[in-house]
Amino acid sequence: MKIIHLDGYQWNINEPIVSAIGYFDGLHVGHMELVKEVLSVSKRKGYKSALMTFDHQPSYILGYSKEEKYLSSMLDRKNILEQMGIDYLLIIDFSKEVARLSPGTFIEKYIINSHIKHIVCGFDFRFGYQNQGDAYDIQNYQGIDVTIIDEVIYDNEKISSSRIRQYLDLGRISYVTELLGRRYTITGKVIKGRQIGRTIGFKTANIEYNNYYLPQRGVYVVKAYIHDQVYMGMCNIGLNPTFSELSHMSLEVNILDFDEDIYGEYVKVEFYAKMRGEKTFDNRDGLIKQLTSDQQYTRKYFAENID
């Protein structure tokens, strides 16, 4: 798959393109309906397939959100789309200037200049200055076909990225898995922490999670992907209150049956279930007893749940 950052100028490609368009945070089950339609149109019409997205969350750039938190990094999205067989990932470098573009200018600059002949979008897709444009504005341009995908419902409610965040806030990982159509993952580099775990026999990998949206504070059953190998693990998300509370949230993984130095390496953490909430212990013995129980729970979970 080829990644292209669009700058408003036509790039060198001769084949017509069918593209979905949106921010696509999480690439959840609803988003995948658009991707599937893109692949279907591509096969039927002989077009190249693409997904057009933004490099940053529009609400953050426009000041509606105080911080930028995502369910999937751009690399996550690239990897998922590549596995799906998409030909191009078209990235708009979102800015306040882009947000001020009229719908017509947006179409000319990003759709027509990109040789897109067919657009796939959601029923509620909006674009251009103050969200004045919709799918019907694109349909008015001769030579561009548009397919509008209806909302995708789960448990009597629309599937959305905001709904997935709500379930993460509640630690309801099984619901997150259902709405994503896959396990929630966070990928980050292993950085040095306070190294307390190794002093009590439970060495942990402290993961730099950057702007990923974190699940509710607590301990989770996870799998850790390291050097193309998969390991069982238990992940703590929180402030580690037993040993002088941290000033910021940490994500630490105790990787079972693993004892290698992986500082500076990237680890993908895949969430399976919430085990318990974060606790404060009176002493180290209490913590060690709980962690031993957590390890037993983790092994039992994977022994009984084949994925």
CSV table of C-alpha atoms in Angstrom, one decimal:
chain,number,residue,atom,x,y,z
A,1,MET,CA,0.0,0.0,0.0
A,2,LYS,CA,1.3,3.5,-0.9
A,3,ILE,CA,0.9,6.4,1.5
A,4,ILE,CA,0.5,9.8,0.0
A,5,HIS,CA,0.2,13.1,1.9
A,6,LEU,CA,-2.0,15.3,-0.2
A,7,ASP,CA,-0.9,18.9,-0.8
A,8,GLY,CA,-3.6,19.9,-3.2
A,9,TYR,CA,-1.7,19.0,-6.4
A,10,GLN,CA,-2.5,16.1,-8.6
A,11,TRP,CA,-0.1,13.3,-8.1
A,12,ASN,CA,1.2,10.9,-10.8
A,13,ILE,CA,-1.4,8.2,-11.2
A,14,ASN,CA,-3.4,7.4,-14.3
A,15,GLU,CA,-6.0,4.9,-13.0
A,16,PRO,CA,-9.3,6.1,-11.5
A,17,ILE,CA,-9.7,5.7,-7.8
A,18,VAL,CA,-12.6,4.7,-5.5
A,19,SER,CA,-12.0,6.1,-2.0
A,20,ALA,CA,-13.7,6.1,1.4
A,21,ILE,CA,-13.4,9.4,3.3
A,22,GLY,CA,-13.4,10.2,7.0
A,23,TYR,CA,-11.2,10.3,10.1
A,24,PHE,CA,-11.7,6.6,10.8
A,25,ASP,CA,-10.3,6.5,14.4
A,26,GLY,CA,-10.2,2.8,15.4
A,27,LEU,CA,-11.3,1.5,12.0
A,28,HIS,CA,-14.2,-0.1,13.9
A,29,VAL,CA,-17.0,-2.4,12.5
A,30,GLY,CA,-18.9,0.6,11.1
A,31,HIS,CA,-15.8,2.0,9.3
A,32,MET,CA,-15.2,-1.5,7.9
A,33,GLU,CA,-18.5,-1.4,6.0
A,34,LEU,CA,-17.1,1.5,4.1
A,35,VAL,CA,-13.8,-0.2,3.4
A,36,LYS,CA,-15.6,-3.3,2.2
A,37,GLU,CA,-17.7,-1.2,-0.2
A,38,VAL,CA,-14.5,0.4,-1.5
A,39,LEU,CA,-13.0,-3.0,-2.2
A,40,SER,CA,-16.3,-4.1,-3.9
A,41,VAL,CA,-16.4,-1.1,-6.2
A,42,SER,CA,-12.7,-1.4,-6.9
A,43,LYS,CA,-13.2,-5.0,-8.1
A,44,ARG,CA,-16.4,-4.2,-10.0
A,45,LYS,CA,-15.1,-1.1,-11.8
A,46,GLY,CA,-11.4,-1.9,-12.0
A,47,TYR,CA,-10.5,1.2,-10.0
A,48,LYS,CA,-7.6,1.5,-7.5
A,49,SER,CA,-8.8,1.4,-3.9
A,50,ALA,CA,-8.1,4.1,-1.3
A,51,LEU,CA,-9.0,5.6,2.0
A,52,MET,CA,-8.7,9.3,2.5
A,53,THR,CA,-8.2,10.5,6.1
A,54,PHE,CA,-6.7,13.3,8.2
A,55,ASP,CA,-3.3,13.3,10.0
A,56,HIS,CA,-4.8,14.8,13.2
A,57,GLN,CA,-8.1,14.7,14.9
A,58,PRO,CA,-10.1,17.7,13.5
A,59,SER,CA,-11.7,18.5,16.9
A,60,TYR,CA,-8.3,18.8,18.5
A,61,ILE,CA,-6.8,21.1,15.8
A,62,LEU,CA,-9.9,23.3,16.0
A,63,GLY,CA,-9.7,23.6,19.8
A,64,TYR,CA,-12.8,21.6,20.6
A,65,SER,CA,-10.8,18.9,22.4
A,66,LYS,CA,-8.1,19.8,25.0
A,67,GLU,CA,-5.9,16.8,24.0
A,68,GLU,CA,-5.6,14.5,21.1
A,69,LYS,CA,-6.4,10.9,22.0
A,70,TYR,CA,-6.8,8.1,19.4
A,71,LEU,CA,-8.0,4.5,19.4
A,72,SER,CA,-5.6,3.7,16.5
A,73,SER,CA,-2.4,5.4,15.4
A,74,MET,CA,-1.8,6.2,11.8
A,75,LEU,CA,0.5,3.2,11.7
A,76,ASP,CA,-2.2,1.0,13.1
A,77,ARG,CA,-4.6,2.1,10.4
A,78,LYS,CA,-2.0,1.6,7.7
A,79,ASN,CA,-1.4,-2.0,8.9
A,80,ILE,CA,-5.1,-2.8,9.0
A,81,LEU,CA,-5.8,-1.4,5.6
A,82,GLU,CA,-2.8,-3.1,4.1
A,83,GLN,CA,-4.1,-6.4,5.3
A,84,MET,CA,-7.5,-5.6,3.8
A,85,GLY,CA,-5.8,-5.0,0.4
A,86,ILE,CA,-6.3,-1.2,0.0
A,87,ASP,CA,-4.0,0.3,-2.6
A,88,TYR,CA,-3.6,3.9,-1.2
A,89,LEU,CA,-3.8,5.7,2.1
A,90,LEU,CA,-4.4,9.4,1.2
A,91,ILE,CA,-3.6,11.7,4.2
A,92,ILE,CA,-4.8,15.3,4.4
A,93,ASP,CA,-2.6,17.4,6.7
A,94,PHE,CA,-5.4,18.9,8.6
A,95,SER,CA,-5.2,22.5,9.7
A,96,LYS,CA,-7.4,25.5,10.4
A,97,GLU,CA,-6.8,26.6,6.8
A,98,VAL,CA,-8.1,23.2,5.6
A,99,ALA,CA,-11.2,23.6,7.9
A,100,ARG,CA,-12.0,26.9,6.3
A,101,LEU,CA,-12.1,25.5,2.8
A,102,SER,CA,-15.6,25.7,1.1
A,103,PRO,CA,-17.1,22.4,0.1
A,104,GLY,CA,-16.5,23.1,-3.5
A,105,THR,CA,-12.8,24.0,-3.0
A,106,PHE,CA,-12.4,20.9,-0.8
A,107,ILE,CA,-13.8,18.7,-3.6
A,108,GLU,CA,-11.6,20.3,-6.3
A,109,LYS,CA,-8.4,20.2,-4.2
A,110,TYR,CA,-8.6,16.8,-2.6
A,111,ILE,CA,-11.1,14.6,-4.6
A,112,ILE,CA,-10.8,15.8,-8.2
A,113,ASN,CA,-7.1,16.5,-8.0
A,114,SER,CA,-6.6,12.9,-6.6
A,115,HIS,CA,-8.3,11.4,-9.7
A,116,ILE,CA,-11.1,10.0,-7.5
A,117,LYS,CA,-14.1,8.8,-9.5
A,118,HIS,CA,-16.1,7.2,-6.8
A,119,ILE,CA,-16.5,8.2,-3.1
A,120,VAL,CA,-17.8,6.0,-0.3
A,121,CYS,CA,-18.9,7.8,2.8
A,122,GLY,CA,-21.1,7.4,5.9
A,123,PHE,CA,-24.7,8.7,6.0
A,124,ASP,CA,-23.6,11.5,8.4
A,125,PHE,CA,-20.4,12.5,6.5
A,126,ARG,CA,-19.8,16.3,6.5
A,127,PHE,CA,-16.9,18.4,5.3
A,128,GLY,CA,-15.9,21.9,4.3
A,129,TYR,CA,-16.2,25.2,6.3
A,130,GLN,CA,-18.5,24.7,9.3
A,131,ASN,CA,-19.4,21.2,7.9
A,132,GLN,CA,-21.5,22.8,5.2
A,133,GLY,CA,-20.8,20.0,2.7
A,134,ASP,CA,-22.3,16.5,2.5
A,135,ALA,CA,-22.4,13.6,0.2
A,136,TYR,CA,-25.0,15.2,-2.1
A,137,ASP,CA,-22.6,18.1,-2.8
A,138,ILE,CA,-20.1,15.6,-4.2
A,139,GLN,CA,-22.8,13.9,-6.2
A,140,ASN,CA,-23.4,17.1,-8.0
A,141,TYR,CA,-20.0,16.9,-9.7
A,142,GLN,CA,-20.1,15.2,-13.1
A,143,GLY,CA,-18.0,12.1,-13.2
A,144,ILE,CA,-18.0,11.4,-9.5
A,145,ASP,CA,-20.2,8.6,-8.2
A,146,VAL,CA,-21.1,8.4,-4.5
A,147,THR,CA,-22.1,5.5,-2.3
A,148,ILE,CA,-23.6,6.3,1.1
A,149,ILE,CA,-23.4,3.7,3.8
A,150,ASP,CA,-26.1,3.6,6.4
A,151,GLU,CA,-25.3,3.6,10.1
A,152,VAL,CA,-24.2,0.3,11.6
A,153,ILE,CA,-26.1,-0.7,14.7
A,154,TYR,CA,-25.0,-2.8,17.7
A,155,ASP,CA,-27.3,-3.4,20.7
A,156,ASN,CA,-29.8,-0.9,19.3
A,157,GLU,CA,-27.2,1.9,19.1
A,158,LYS,CA,-24.9,3.3,16.4
A,159,ILE,CA,-21.3,2.0,16.4
A,160,SER,CA,-19.0,5.0,16.8
A,161,SER,CA,-15.5,5.8,18.1
A,162,SER,CA,-17.0,7.9,20.9
A,163,ARG,CA,-19.1,4.9,22.1
A,164,ILE,CA,-15.9,2.7,22.1
A,165,ARG,CA,-14.2,5.3,24.3
A,166,GLN,CA,-17.2,5.2,26.7
A,167,TYR,CA,-16.7,1.4,27.0
A,168,LEU,CA,-13.0,1.8,27.5
A,169,ASP,CA,-13.8,4.3,30.3
A,170,LEU,CA,-15.9,1.6,32.0
A,171,GLY,CA,-13.3,-1.2,31.4
A,172,ARG,CA,-15.8,-3.2,29.4
A,173,ILE,CA,-13.3,-4.8,27.0
A,174,SER,CA,-15.7,-7.4,25.6
A,175,TYR,CA,-17.9,-4.6,24.2
A,176,VAL,CA,-14.9,-2.8,22.8
A,177,THR,CA,-13.9,-6.0,21.0
A,178,GLU,CA,-17.4,-6.4,19.6
A,179,LEU,CA,-17.5,-2.8,18.2
A,180,LEU,CA,-13.9,-2.9,16.8
A,181,GLY,CA,-14.3,-6.4,15.3
A,182,ARG,CA,-10.9,-7.2,16.8
A,183,ARG,CA,-9.0,-6.8,20.1
A,184,TYR,CA,-8.1,-3.3,21.3
A,185,THR,CA,-4.3,-2.8,21.0
A,186,ILE,CA,-1.8,-0.2,22.2
A,187,THR,CA,1.7,-0.3,20.6
A,188,GLY,CA,4.6,1.6,22.2
A,189,LYS,CA,8.2,1.6,23.1
A,190,VAL,CA,9.5,0.1,26.3
A,191,ILE,CA,10.9,2.9,28.5
A,192,LYS,CA,12.5,2.9,32.0
A,193,GLY,CA,10.2,3.3,34.9
A,194,ARG,CA,10.9,3.1,38.6
A,195,GLN,CA,11.9,-0.6,38.3
A,196,ILE,CA,10.0,-1.6,41.4
A,197,GLY,CA,8.5,-4.7,39.9
A,198,ARG,CA,11.8,-6.5,39.5
A,199,THR,CA,12.5,-6.0,43.3
A,200,ILE,CA,9.4,-8.0,44.2
A,201,GLY,CA,9.7,-10.7,41.5
A,202,PHE,CA,7.3,-9.2,39.0
A,203,LYS,CA,9.4,-7.5,36.4
A,204,THR,CA,7.3,-5.2,34.1
A,205,ALA,CA,7.7,-3.5,30.8
A,206,ASN,CA,6.7,0.2,31.0
A,207,ILE,CA,5.1,1.1,27.7
A,208,GLU,CA,5.2,4.6,26.2
A,209,TYR,CA,1.6,4.9,25.1
A,210,ASN,CA,1.8,8.4,23.6
A,211,ASN,CA,-1.7,9.5,22.5
A,212,TYR,CA,-3.6,6.2,22.7
A,213,TYR,CA,-6.8,6.3,24.6
A,214,LEU,CA,-6.3,4.3,27.8
A,215,PRO,CA,-8.9,1.9,29.3
A,216,GLN,CA,-10.1,2.4,32.8
A,217,ARG,CA,-7.6,2.2,35.6
A,218,GLY,CA,-7.1,-1.4,36.7
A,219,VAL,CA,-5.4,-4.7,35.8
A,220,TYR,CA,-6.1,-6.5,32.5
A,221,VAL,CA,-5.5,-9.8,30.9
A,222,VAL,CA,-3.5,-9.1,27.8
A,223,LYS,CA,-1.2,-10.6,25.2
A,224,ALA,CA,2.1,-9.0,24.4
A,225,TYR,CA,3.7,-9.2,20.9
A,226,ILE,CA,7.5,-8.9,20.9
A,227,HIS,CA,9.8,-9.8,18.0
A,228,ASP,CA,7.0,-11.6,16.3
A,229,GLN,CA,6.4,-13.8,19.4
A,230,VAL,CA,3.3,-13.8,21.5
A,231,TYR,CA,3.2,-14.0,25.3
A,232,MET,CA,0.5,-14.0,28.0
A,233,GLY,CA,0.6,-11.0,30.2
A,234,MET,CA,-1.1,-8.9,32.8
A,235,CYS,CA,-1.3,-5.1,32.3
A,236,ASN,CA,-1.7,-2.5,35.0
A,237,ILE,CA,-3.0,0.9,34.0
A,238,GLY,CA,-2.9,3.5,36.7
A,239,LEU,CA,-0.8,5.6,39.1
A,240,ASN,CA,0.8,2.8,41.2
A,241,PRO,CA,-0.5,4.1,44.5
A,242,THR,CA,1.2,1.5,46.7
A,243,PHE,CA,4.7,3.0,46.1
A,244,SER,CA,4.2,6.8,46.1
A,245,GLU,CA,1.5,7.7,43.5
A,246,LEU,CA,2.7,8.7,40.0
A,247,SER,CA,1.8,12.1,38.6
A,248,HIS,CA,0.6,10.6,35.3
A,249,MET,CA,-1.0,7.4,34.1
A,250,SER,CA,1.3,4.5,33.4
A,251,LEU,CA,0.9,1.3,31.3
A,252,GLU,CA,3.0,-1.6,32.6
A,253,VAL,CA,2.9,-5.2,31.5
A,254,ASN,CA,4.1,-8.2,33.4
A,255,ILE,CA,5.0,-10.6,30.6
A,256,LEU,CA,4.6,-14.2,31.6
A,257,ASP,CA,7.4,-16.7,30.8
A,258,PHE,CA,9.6,-13.9,29.5
A,259,ASP,CA,12.8,-12.4,31.0
A,260,GLU,CA,14.7,-10.4,28.4
A,261,ASP,CA,16.0,-6.8,28.2
A,262,ILE,CA,13.7,-5.1,25.8
A,263,TYR,CA,14.3,-1.4,26.6
A,264,GLY,CA,13.8,0.7,23.5
A,265,GLU,CA,11.9,-2.1,21.7
A,266,TYR,CA,8.3,-1.8,20.6
A,267,VAL,CA,5.6,-4.0,22.2
A,268,LYS,CA,2.0,-4.4,21.1
A,269,VAL,CA,-0.4,-4.9,24.0
A,270,GLU,CA,-3.7,-6.7,23.1
A,271,PHE,CA,-6.5,-6.4,25.6
A,272,TYR,CA,-8.7,-9.4,26.5
A,273,ALA,CA,-10.5,-8.7,29.8
A,274,LYS,CA,-10.4,-6.6,32.8
A,275,MET,CA,-9.3,-8.6,35.9
A,276,ARG,CA,-9.8,-6.1,38.7
A,277,GLY,CA,-9.5,-2.4,39.7
A,278,GLU,CA,-6.3,-0.8,40.8
A,279,LYS,CA,-5.6,-1.2,44.5
A,280,THR,CA,-3.5,0.3,47.2
A,281,PHE,CA,-1.7,-2.3,49.4
A,282,ASP,CA,-0.5,-1.8,53.0
A,283,ASN,CA,2.8,-3.6,52.3
A,284,ARG,CA,4.8,-5.5,49.7
A,285,ASP,CA,3.6,-8.9,50.9
A,286,GLY,CA,0.0,-7.9,50.2
A,287,LEU,CA,1.0,-6.8,46.7
A,288,ILE,CA,3.0,-9.9,46.0
A,289,LYS,CA,0.1,-12.1,47.1
A,290,GLN,CA,-2.3,-10.2,44.8
A,291,LEU,CA,0.1,-10.3,41.8
A,292,THR,CA,0.6,-14.1,42.3
A,293,SER,CA,-3.2,-14.5,42.2
A,294,ASP,CA,-3.4,-12.3,39.1
A,295,GLN,CA,-0.8,-14.5,37.3
A,296,GLN,CA,-2.8,-17.6,38.1
A,297,TYR,CA,-6.0,-15.9,36.9
A,298,THR,CA,-4.2,-14.9,33.6
A,299,ARG,CA,-3.0,-18.5,32.9
A,300,LYS,CA,-6.4,-19.9,33.7
A,301,TYR,CA,-8.1,-17.3,31.4
A,302,PHE,CA,-6.0,-18.3,28.4
A,303,ALA,CA,-6.3,-22.0,29.2
A,304,GLU,CA,-10.1,-21.7,29.2
A,305,ASN,CA,-10.5,-19.1,26.3
A,306,ILE,CA,-8.9,-20.2,23.1
A,307,ASP,CA,-8.7,-17.2,20.7
